[in-house]
Amino acid sequence: MATSAPASPGAPDQQPSLKRAISLKLMTLFVIGDILGTGIYATTGVVAGRVGGALWLPFVIGFVVAIMTAGSYAELVGKYPRAAGAALYTQKAFNVPFLTFIIAFMVMCSGLSSASAAARAFSGDYLQEFTDALPPTLVAILFILALASIALRGVSESVKTNVVLTLVELSGLLVILGIGAWAVLTGEGEPSRLGEFQASGTGYALLTSVLGATALGFFAFVGFEDSVNMAEETQDPARTFPRAIFTGVVVTGTVYVLVALVSSLLVHHRTLEGSSGPLLEVVKAGGVSFPPKLFALIALFAVTNSALINIMMASRLCYGLANERVLPRAMGKVLPGRRTPVAGILFVTVLAVALVSTGEIEGLGDTTAFLLLCVFAVVNVAVLVLRKDRVAHKHFRTPTILPVLGAISAVILASPLADRPADVYIRSGVLIGVGIVLWGVNKLVMKVHHEV
């Protein structure tokens, strides 16, 4: 008869606990910093290319979808303030380990594809303002390695770095809004563009055009879901998270819509579409003497912030899943001195370095959005299923209508109605296929370990 092996010294339950170093203010800035960044700084032009001059509309729709799903996350992290996020909620709601693993893997892949998109944005037109002598792929790889070293130093250092970068990237968007205000006051810009759509006619073509632009534009809103993986490092998470998540989504959503209006007002959508640094085009067209190089530097800080937070999120997800025994126990190893998830950080860094050479900003961003829309659909259903599970402590409860509408809208935006390029589905399918292989390998290892 086989007996259970004793826990090894490297088991997560014998690791030191993560340090609760994140306050409400730090978490709010963390959420804002995670949402802001690569999406708005790099994909605004691609969204404009899909929808036309009515660039603001996809961001309005994306904001509504984000706020509905944010309510579900706020309720769930209040009930279960532990790392692992969507995977933990899926397991508790459905108790299907295979589904739990796939959701976890999709979240991890979304973070890595987002970090890779940020790395590509870093090495694109914004960096070109300073030099074009460096190979973009090499720059992107060195960029990922540098951020991994920051993440290894500690959560306090990482979050404080996030605060600085968040303030810098927010200042860049305020510059855009200031330029827009000046343009309106001086009669610059073309207001008629704000109602122009890329798709000709009405009906199905217009619908798929708007949905496609919204699906890609939703990449700009992803990030609030990353914060729940920091639950074990946050002070009083049941009270902190609802405030931080809703504040972050509202602040960024408002800024995004205003930036989209200014961008379309001052620059034709074809010009925006042709640039990997579209907001730099807005600065140059604004009629205000603001140094393009300074704005490019701000944009570089912004995409750096996005990549740093995604690396932090993915590594905490590894740690949380190891504690839930969904991933091997070794993935939960914590660096004793720094108390950071060292195994998780090293693992996701290797994957990010590999992924950064497989696509450009648009494809990686769209892949991120598609994977997370699938995850959001499951999370919105999970919050309803878990209403029957009562917990002793008080926590936020989202209005029932929000997860219902959130699930429906996420499914629509993830469906072919969004007119998504086929390569996004293929890339996502390959990633999920890799996940299925890893699931089988992990099950085999666990079976052998149990028999021994």
Coordinates of C-alpha atoms in Angstrom, one line a residue:
M1 CA 0.0 0.0 0.0
A2 CA 1.4 3.4 -1.0
T3 CA 1.8 6.0 1.8
S4 CA 2.0 9.7 1.5
A5 CA 5.5 11.1 1.5
P6 CA 6.3 13.6 4.2
A7 CA 6.4 17.2 3.1
S8 CA 9.8 18.1 1.8
P9 CA 11.8 21.0 3.2
G10 CA 11.1 22.9 0.0
A11 CA 7.3 22.6 0.3
P12 CA 5.4 25.9 0.1
D13 CA 3.7 25.3 3.5
Q14 CA 7.2 25.4 5.1
Q15 CA 8.2 28.5 3.3
P16 CA 8.2 31.9 5.1
S17 CA 5.0 33.8 4.5
L18 CA 4.9 36.8 2.1
K19 CA 5.4 40.2 3.6
R20 CA 2.2 42.4 4.0
A21 CA 3.8 45.6 2.8
I22 CA 1.1 47.1 0.6
S23 CA -1.2 49.8 1.9
L24 CA -4.4 51.2 0.4
K25 CA -2.6 54.1 -1.3
L26 CA 0.1 51.8 -2.7
M27 CA -2.4 49.3 -3.9
T28 CA -4.5 52.0 -5.6
L29 CA -1.4 53.3 -7.4
F30 CA -0.5 49.7 -8.2
V31 CA -3.9 49.2 -9.9
I32 CA -3.7 52.5 -11.8
G33 CA -0.1 51.8 -12.8
D34 CA -1.0 48.3 -14.0
I35 CA -3.9 49.5 -16.1
L36 CA -2.1 52.5 -17.5
G37 CA 0.8 51.9 -19.8
T38 CA 1.4 49.8 -22.9
G39 CA -2.3 49.6 -23.9
I40 CA -2.9 53.3 -24.2
Y41 CA 0.6 54.3 -25.2
A42 CA 1.1 51.7 -27.9
T43 CA -2.2 50.3 -29.2
T44 CA -4.2 53.5 -29.6
G45 CA -3.2 53.7 -33.2
V46 CA -4.2 50.1 -34.0
V47 CA -7.6 50.6 -32.4
A48 CA -8.0 53.8 -34.5
G49 CA -7.1 51.7 -37.6
R50 CA -10.0 49.3 -36.9
V51 CA -12.7 51.8 -35.9
G52 CA -11.7 55.1 -37.5
G53 CA -12.2 58.5 -36.1
A54 CA -14.7 57.4 -33.4
L55 CA -11.7 56.2 -31.4
W56 CA -13.3 57.1 -28.1
L57 CA -16.2 54.6 -28.5
P58 CA -14.2 51.3 -28.0
F59 CA -12.7 52.8 -24.9
V60 CA -16.1 53.8 -23.5
I61 CA -17.4 50.2 -24.1
G62 CA -14.2 48.7 -22.7
F63 CA -14.6 50.9 -19.5
V64 CA -18.1 49.5 -18.9
V65 CA -17.0 45.9 -19.4
A66 CA -14.0 46.5 -17.1
I67 CA -16.1 48.0 -14.3
M68 CA -18.5 45.1 -14.3
T69 CA -15.8 42.5 -14.1
A70 CA -13.9 44.6 -11.5
G71 CA -16.9 44.2 -9.2
S72 CA -16.6 40.4 -9.4
Y73 CA -12.9 40.5 -8.6
A74 CA -13.5 42.9 -5.7
E75 CA -16.1 40.5 -4.2
L76 CA -14.0 37.4 -4.6
V77 CA -10.7 38.8 -3.3
G78 CA -12.6 40.1 -0.3
K79 CA -14.0 36.6 0.4
Y80 CA -10.7 34.7 -0.4
P81 CA -7.8 37.1 0.2
R82 CA -5.1 34.7 -1.1
A83 CA -2.8 34.6 -4.1
A84 CA -3.8 32.7 -7.2
G85 CA -6.7 34.9 -8.2
A86 CA -9.0 33.6 -11.0
A87 CA -7.6 30.0 -10.6
L88 CA -8.5 30.0 -6.9
Y89 CA -12.0 31.2 -7.7
T90 CA -12.5 28.7 -10.5
Q91 CA -11.5 25.8 -8.3
K92 CA -13.7 26.9 -5.4
A93 CA -16.7 27.4 -7.7
F94 CA -16.5 24.4 -10.0
N95 CA -14.0 22.0 -8.3
V96 CA -12.7 20.8 -11.7
P97 CA -8.8 20.7 -11.4
F98 CA -8.3 20.6 -15.2
L99 CA -10.4 23.8 -15.7
T100 CA -8.6 25.4 -12.8
F101 CA -5.2 24.7 -14.4
I102 CA -6.3 26.0 -17.8
I103 CA -7.6 29.2 -16.3
A104 CA -4.4 29.7 -14.4
F105 CA -2.3 29.0 -17.4
M106 CA -4.4 31.4 -19.5
V107 CA -3.9 34.1 -16.9
M108 CA -0.2 33.5 -16.8
C109 CA 0.1 33.5 -20.5
S110 CA -1.9 36.8 -20.7
G111 CA 0.5 38.4 -18.3
L112 CA 3.5 37.2 -20.2
S113 CA 2.1 38.2 -23.6
S114 CA 1.3 41.6 -22.1
A115 CA 4.9 42.0 -20.7
S116 CA 6.2 40.9 -24.1
A117 CA 4.0 43.5 -25.9
A118 CA 5.4 46.1 -23.5
A119 CA 8.9 45.0 -24.3
R120 CA 8.2 45.3 -28.0
A121 CA 6.7 48.8 -27.4
F122 CA 9.8 49.8 -25.5
S123 CA 12.0 48.9 -28.4
G124 CA 9.7 50.6 -31.0
D125 CA 9.1 54.2 -32.1
Y126 CA 9.5 55.7 -28.6
L127 CA 13.1 54.4 -28.3
Q128 CA 13.7 55.4 -31.9
E129 CA 13.5 59.0 -30.8
F130 CA 16.9 58.4 -29.1
T131 CA 18.6 55.6 -31.1
D132 CA 17.9 53.1 -33.9
A133 CA 21.3 51.4 -33.6
L134 CA 20.2 48.7 -31.2
P135 CA 18.5 45.5 -32.4
P136 CA 14.8 45.6 -31.1
T137 CA 14.7 42.0 -30.0
L138 CA 17.9 42.3 -28.0
V139 CA 16.6 45.4 -26.4
A140 CA 13.3 43.7 -25.5
I141 CA 15.2 40.7 -23.9
L142 CA 17.5 42.8 -21.8
F143 CA 14.5 44.8 -20.8
I144 CA 12.7 41.7 -19.4
L145 CA 15.9 40.6 -17.6
A146 CA 16.3 44.0 -15.9
L147 CA 12.7 44.0 -14.6
A148 CA 13.1 40.4 -13.3
S149 CA 16.0 41.6 -11.2
I150 CA 13.9 44.3 -9.7
A151 CA 11.1 41.8 -8.9
L152 CA 13.6 39.6 -7.1
R153 CA 14.7 42.3 -4.8
G154 CA 11.4 42.5 -3.0
V155 CA 7.7 43.4 -3.2
S156 CA 8.3 46.7 -1.3
E157 CA 11.0 47.8 -3.8
S158 CA 8.9 46.6 -6.8
V159 CA 5.7 48.4 -5.6
K160 CA 7.7 51.6 -4.8
T161 CA 9.2 51.5 -8.3
N162 CA 5.7 51.1 -9.6
V163 CA 4.6 54.2 -7.7
V164 CA 7.3 56.3 -9.3
L165 CA 6.6 54.9 -12.8
T166 CA 2.9 55.3 -12.4
L167 CA 3.3 59.0 -11.6
V168 CA 5.5 59.5 -14.6
E169 CA 3.2 57.7 -17.0
L170 CA 0.2 59.5 -15.7
S171 CA 2.0 62.8 -16.3
G172 CA 2.5 61.8 -19.9
L173 CA -1.2 61.3 -20.4
L174 CA -1.9 64.7 -18.6
V175 CA 0.4 66.2 -21.2
I176 CA -1.8 64.8 -23.9
L177 CA -4.9 66.2 -22.2
G178 CA -3.3 69.6 -21.8
I179 CA -2.4 69.6 -25.5
G180 CA -6.0 68.7 -26.3
A181 CA -7.4 71.5 -24.2
W182 CA -5.1 74.0 -25.8
A183 CA -6.1 72.7 -29.3
V184 CA -9.8 73.2 -28.5
L185 CA -9.3 76.7 -27.1
T186 CA -7.3 77.7 -30.2
G187 CA -9.6 76.1 -32.7
E188 CA -7.1 73.4 -33.8
G189 CA -8.1 69.9 -34.6
E190 CA -11.0 68.4 -36.6
P191 CA -14.1 67.7 -34.5
S192 CA -15.9 66.0 -37.4
R193 CA -13.5 63.0 -37.2
L194 CA -15.0 62.0 -33.8
G195 CA -18.1 60.6 -35.5
E196 CA -16.3 58.8 -38.4
F197 CA -16.3 55.0 -38.6
Q198 CA -13.8 53.0 -40.6
A199 CA -16.5 50.5 -41.7
S200 CA -18.7 51.7 -44.5
G201 CA -22.4 51.5 -44.2
T202 CA -24.3 50.3 -41.1
G203 CA -25.4 46.9 -39.7
Y204 CA -23.2 43.9 -39.3
A205 CA -20.0 45.5 -40.8
L206 CA -20.2 48.4 -38.4
L207 CA -21.0 46.1 -35.4
T208 CA -18.0 43.9 -36.1
S209 CA -15.7 46.9 -36.6
V210 CA -16.7 48.4 -33.3
L211 CA -16.5 45.1 -31.4
G212 CA -13.1 44.3 -33.0
A213 CA -11.7 47.7 -32.0
T214 CA -13.2 47.3 -28.5
A215 CA -11.7 43.8 -28.1
L216 CA -8.3 45.1 -28.9
G217 CA -8.8 48.3 -27.0
F218 CA -9.7 46.2 -23.9
F219 CA -6.0 45.4 -23.7
A220 CA -5.6 48.9 -22.4
F221 CA -7.9 48.1 -19.4
V222 CA -6.4 44.8 -18.3
G223 CA -4.4 45.0 -15.2
F224 CA -6.8 45.4 -12.3
E225 CA -7.1 41.6 -12.2
D226 CA -3.3 41.3 -11.5
S227 CA -3.7 43.1 -8.2
V228 CA -5.6 40.1 -6.6
N229 CA -2.4 38.0 -6.9
M230 CA -0.9 40.5 -4.3
A231 CA -3.6 39.7 -1.8
E232 CA -1.2 38.0 0.7
E233 CA 1.1 41.0 0.6
T234 CA -1.7 43.6 1.2
Q235 CA -2.8 45.1 4.5
D236 CA -6.5 44.4 5.3
P237 CA -7.3 43.0 1.8
A238 CA -11.1 42.7 2.3
R239 CA -11.3 46.5 2.8
T240 CA -8.4 47.6 0.6
F241 CA -9.2 45.8 -2.7
P242 CA -12.7 47.1 -3.5
R243 CA -11.6 50.7 -3.0
A244 CA -8.3 50.3 -4.9
I245 CA -9.8 48.4 -7.9
F246 CA -12.8 50.7 -8.5
T247 CA -10.7 53.8 -8.0
G248 CA -8.1 52.5 -10.4
V249 CA -10.6 51.5 -13.1
V250 CA -12.6 54.8 -12.9
V251 CA -9.5 57.0 -13.0
T252 CA -7.9 55.2 -15.9
G253 CA -11.2 54.8 -17.8
T254 CA -11.8 58.6 -17.6
V255 CA -8.2 59.3 -18.7
Y256 CA -8.4 56.8 -21.6
V257 CA -11.6 58.2 -23.1
L258 CA -10.3 61.8 -22.9
V259 CA -7.0 60.8 -24.5
A260 CA -8.8 58.9 -27.3
L261 CA -10.9 62.1 -28.0
V262 CA -7.8 64.2 -28.1
S263 CA -5.9 61.8 -30.3
S264 CA -8.7 61.6 -32.9
L265 CA -9.3 65.3 -32.7
L266 CA -5.7 66.2 -33.6
V267 CA -4.4 63.2 -35.8
H268 CA -6.0 61.3 -38.6
H269 CA -6.7 57.7 -37.7
R270 CA -4.5 56.5 -40.6
T271 CA -1.5 58.3 -39.2
L272 CA -2.2 56.9 -35.7
E273 CA -2.5 53.4 -37.2
G274 CA 0.9 53.6 -38.8
S275 CA 2.8 54.4 -35.6
S276 CA 3.9 52.1 -32.8
G277 CA 4.2 55.3 -30.7
P278 CA 0.8 57.0 -31.6
L279 CA 0.7 59.4 -28.7
L280 CA 4.0 60.8 -29.9
E281 CA 2.2 61.8 -33.1
V282 CA -0.4 63.6 -31.0
V283 CA 2.4 65.6 -29.2
K284 CA 3.9 66.5 -32.6
A285 CA 0.6 67.6 -34.0
G286 CA -0.7 69.6 -31.0
G287 CA 0.8 72.9 -31.8
V288 CA 2.4 73.1 -28.4
S289 CA 6.1 73.4 -27.8
F290 CA 6.6 70.1 -25.8
P291 CA 9.9 68.2 -26.5
P292 CA 9.1 64.9 -28.4
K293 CA 12.1 63.3 -26.8
L294 CA 10.8 64.1 -23.3
F295 CA 7.4 62.6 -24.1
A296 CA 9.1 59.5 -25.6
L297 CA 11.0 59.1 -22.4
I298 CA 7.8 59.2 -20.4
A299 CA 6.3 56.6 -22.7
L300 CA 9.3 54.3 -22.1
F301 CA 8.7 54.6 -18.4
A302 CA 5.0 53.8 -18.9
V303 CA 5.6 50.5 -20.8
T304 CA 8.3 49.6 -18.3
N305 CA 5.7 49.8 -15.6
S306 CA 3.3 47.5 -17.4
A307 CA 5.9 44.9 -17.9
L308 CA 7.2 45.0 -14.3
I309 CA 3.7 44.5 -12.9
N310 CA 2.9 41.6 -15.2
I311 CA 6.1 39.9 -14.2
M312 CA 5.2 40.4 -10.6
M313 CA 1.7 39.1 -11.2
A314 CA 2.7 36.0 -13.1
S315 CA 5.3 35.0 -10.5
R316 CA 2.8 35.4 -7.6
L317 CA 0.4 33.3 -9.6
C318 CA 3.0 30.5 -9.7
Y319 CA 3.5 30.8 -6.0
G320 CA -0.2 30.7 -5.3
L321 CA -0.8 27.7 -7.6
A322 CA 2.0 25.8 -5.9
N323 CA 0.3 26.4 -2.6
E324 CA -2.9 25.0 -4.1
R325 CA -1.0 22.0 -5.4
V326 CA -2.0 22.8 -9.0
L327 CA 1.7 23.4 -9.9
P328 CA 4.6 21.4 -8.4
R329 CA 5.6 22.4 -4.9
A330 CA 9.0 23.7 -6.0
M331 CA 7.2 26.6 -7.8
G332 CA 6.3 28.0 -4.4
K333 CA 9.9 28.4 -3.2
V334 CA 10.4 31.8 -1.5
L335 CA 13.8 33.5 -1.4
P336 CA 14.5 33.6 2.4
G337 CA 16.2 36.9 2.7
R338 CA 14.0 38.9 0.3
R339 CA 10.8 36.8 0.9
T340 CA 10.0 37.0 -2.9
P341 CA 8.7 34.0 -5.0
V342 CA 12.1 33.3 -6.6
A343 CA 11.1 30.1 -8.4
G344 CA 8.1 31.8 -9.9
I345 CA 10.1 34.9 -11.0
L346 CA 12.7 32.8 -12.7
F347 CA 10.1 30.6 -14.5
V348 CA 8.1 33.5 -15.9
T349 CA 11.2 35.4 -16.9
V350 CA 12.3 32.4 -19.1
L351 CA 8.9 32.2 -20.7
A352 CA 8.8 36.0 -21.3
V353 CA 12.2 36.0 -23.0
A354 CA 11.0 33.2 -25.3
L355 CA 7.7 34.9 -26.0
V356 CA 9.0 38.3 -26.8
S357 CA 10.4 37.2 -30.1
T358 CA 7.2 35.6 -31.4
G359 CA 5.0 38.6 -32.3
E360 CA 4.5 42.3 -32.6
I361 CA 2.6 44.7 -30.3
E362 CA -0.8 44.3 -32.0
G363 CA -0.7 40.5 -32.1
L364 CA 0.6 40.1 -28.5
G365 CA -1.9 42.7 -27.2
D366 CA -4.8 41.1 -28.9
T367 CA -3.8 37.7 -27.6
T368 CA -3.6 39.2 -24.1
A369 CA -7.1 40.6 -24.4
F370 CA -8.6 37.4 -25.8
L371 CA -7.2 35.2 -23.1
L372 CA -8.4 37.5 -20.4
L373 CA -11.8 37.9 -21.8
C374 CA -12.2 34.1 -21.6
V375 CA -11.0 34.2 -18.0
F376 CA -13.3 37.1 -17.2
A377 CA -16.3 35.2 -18.5
V378 CA -15.5 32.4 -16.1
V379 CA -14.8 34.7 -13.1
N380 CA -18.1 36.5 -13.6
V381 CA -19.9 33.1 -13.5
A382 CA -17.8 32.0 -10.5
V383 CA -18.8 34.9 -8.4
L384 CA -22.5 33.9 -8.8
V385 CA -21.9 30.3 -8.1
L386 CA -19.9 31.1 -4.9
R387 CA -22.7 33.2 -3.5
K388 CA -23.7 30.0 -1.7
D389 CA -20.3 29.9 0.1
R390 CA -20.5 32.0 3.2
V391 CA -17.4 33.3 5.0
A392 CA -17.1 34.6 8.5
H393 CA -15.6 38.0 7.8
K394 CA -17.4 41.0 6.1
H395 CA -16.6 41.7 2.4
F396 CA -17.8 43.7 -0.6
R397 CA -20.7 42.2 -2.6
T398 CA -21.2 43.4 -6.1
P399 CA -24.8 43.9 -7.5
T400 CA -25.9 40.6 -9.2
I401 CA -26.6 42.3 -12.6
L402 CA -23.0 43.3 -13.0
P403 CA -21.4 39.8 -13.2
V404 CA -24.3 38.6 -15.4
L405 CA -23.7 41.4 -17.9
G406 CA -20.0 41.1 -17.5
A407 CA -20.0 37.4 -18.5
I408 CA -22.2 38.1 -21.5
S409 CA -20.1 41.0 -22.8
A410 CA -16.8 39.1 -22.2
V411 CA -18.1 36.1 -24.3
I412 CA -19.2 38.5 -27.1
L413 CA -15.9 40.3 -27.2
A414 CA -14.0 36.9 -27.2
S415 CA -16.2 35.5 -30.0
P416 CA -15.6 35.8 -33.8
L417 CA -18.1 38.7 -33.8
A418 CA -15.2 40.8 -32.7
D419 CA -13.6 40.2 -36.1
R420 CA -10.3 39.1 -34.5
P421 CA -7.4 38.0 -36.8
A422 CA -7.1 34.2 -37.1
D423 CA -3.5 34.3 -35.9
V424 CA -4.7 35.4 -32.4
Y425 CA -6.8 32.3 -32.1
I426 CA -4.0 30.2 -33.4
R427 CA -1.4 31.6 -31.0
S428 CA -3.9 31.3 -28.1
G429 CA -4.7 27.7 -29.1
V430 CA -1.0 26.8 -29.2
L431 CA -0.5 28.3 -25.7
I432 CA -3.5 26.4 -24.3
G433 CA -2.2 23.2 -26.0
V434 CA 1.1 23.7 -24.2
G435 CA -0.8 24.1 -21.0
I436 CA -2.6 20.8 -21.5
V437 CA 0.7 19.1 -22.0
L438 CA 2.1 20.6 -18.8
W439 CA -1.1 19.5 -17.0
G440 CA -0.5 15.9 -18.1
V441 CA 3.1 16.0 -17.1
N442 CA 2.3 17.5 -13.7
K443 CA -0.4 14.8 -13.0
L444 CA 2.1 12.1 -13.9
V445 CA 4.7 13.5 -11.6
M446 CA 2.2 13.7 -8.7
K447 CA 1.1 10.2 -9.3
V448 CA 4.6 8.8 -9.3
H449 CA 5.4 10.8 -6.1
H450 CA 2.3 9.5 -4.4
E451 CA 3.1 5.9 -5.3
V452 CA 6.7 6.3 -4.0

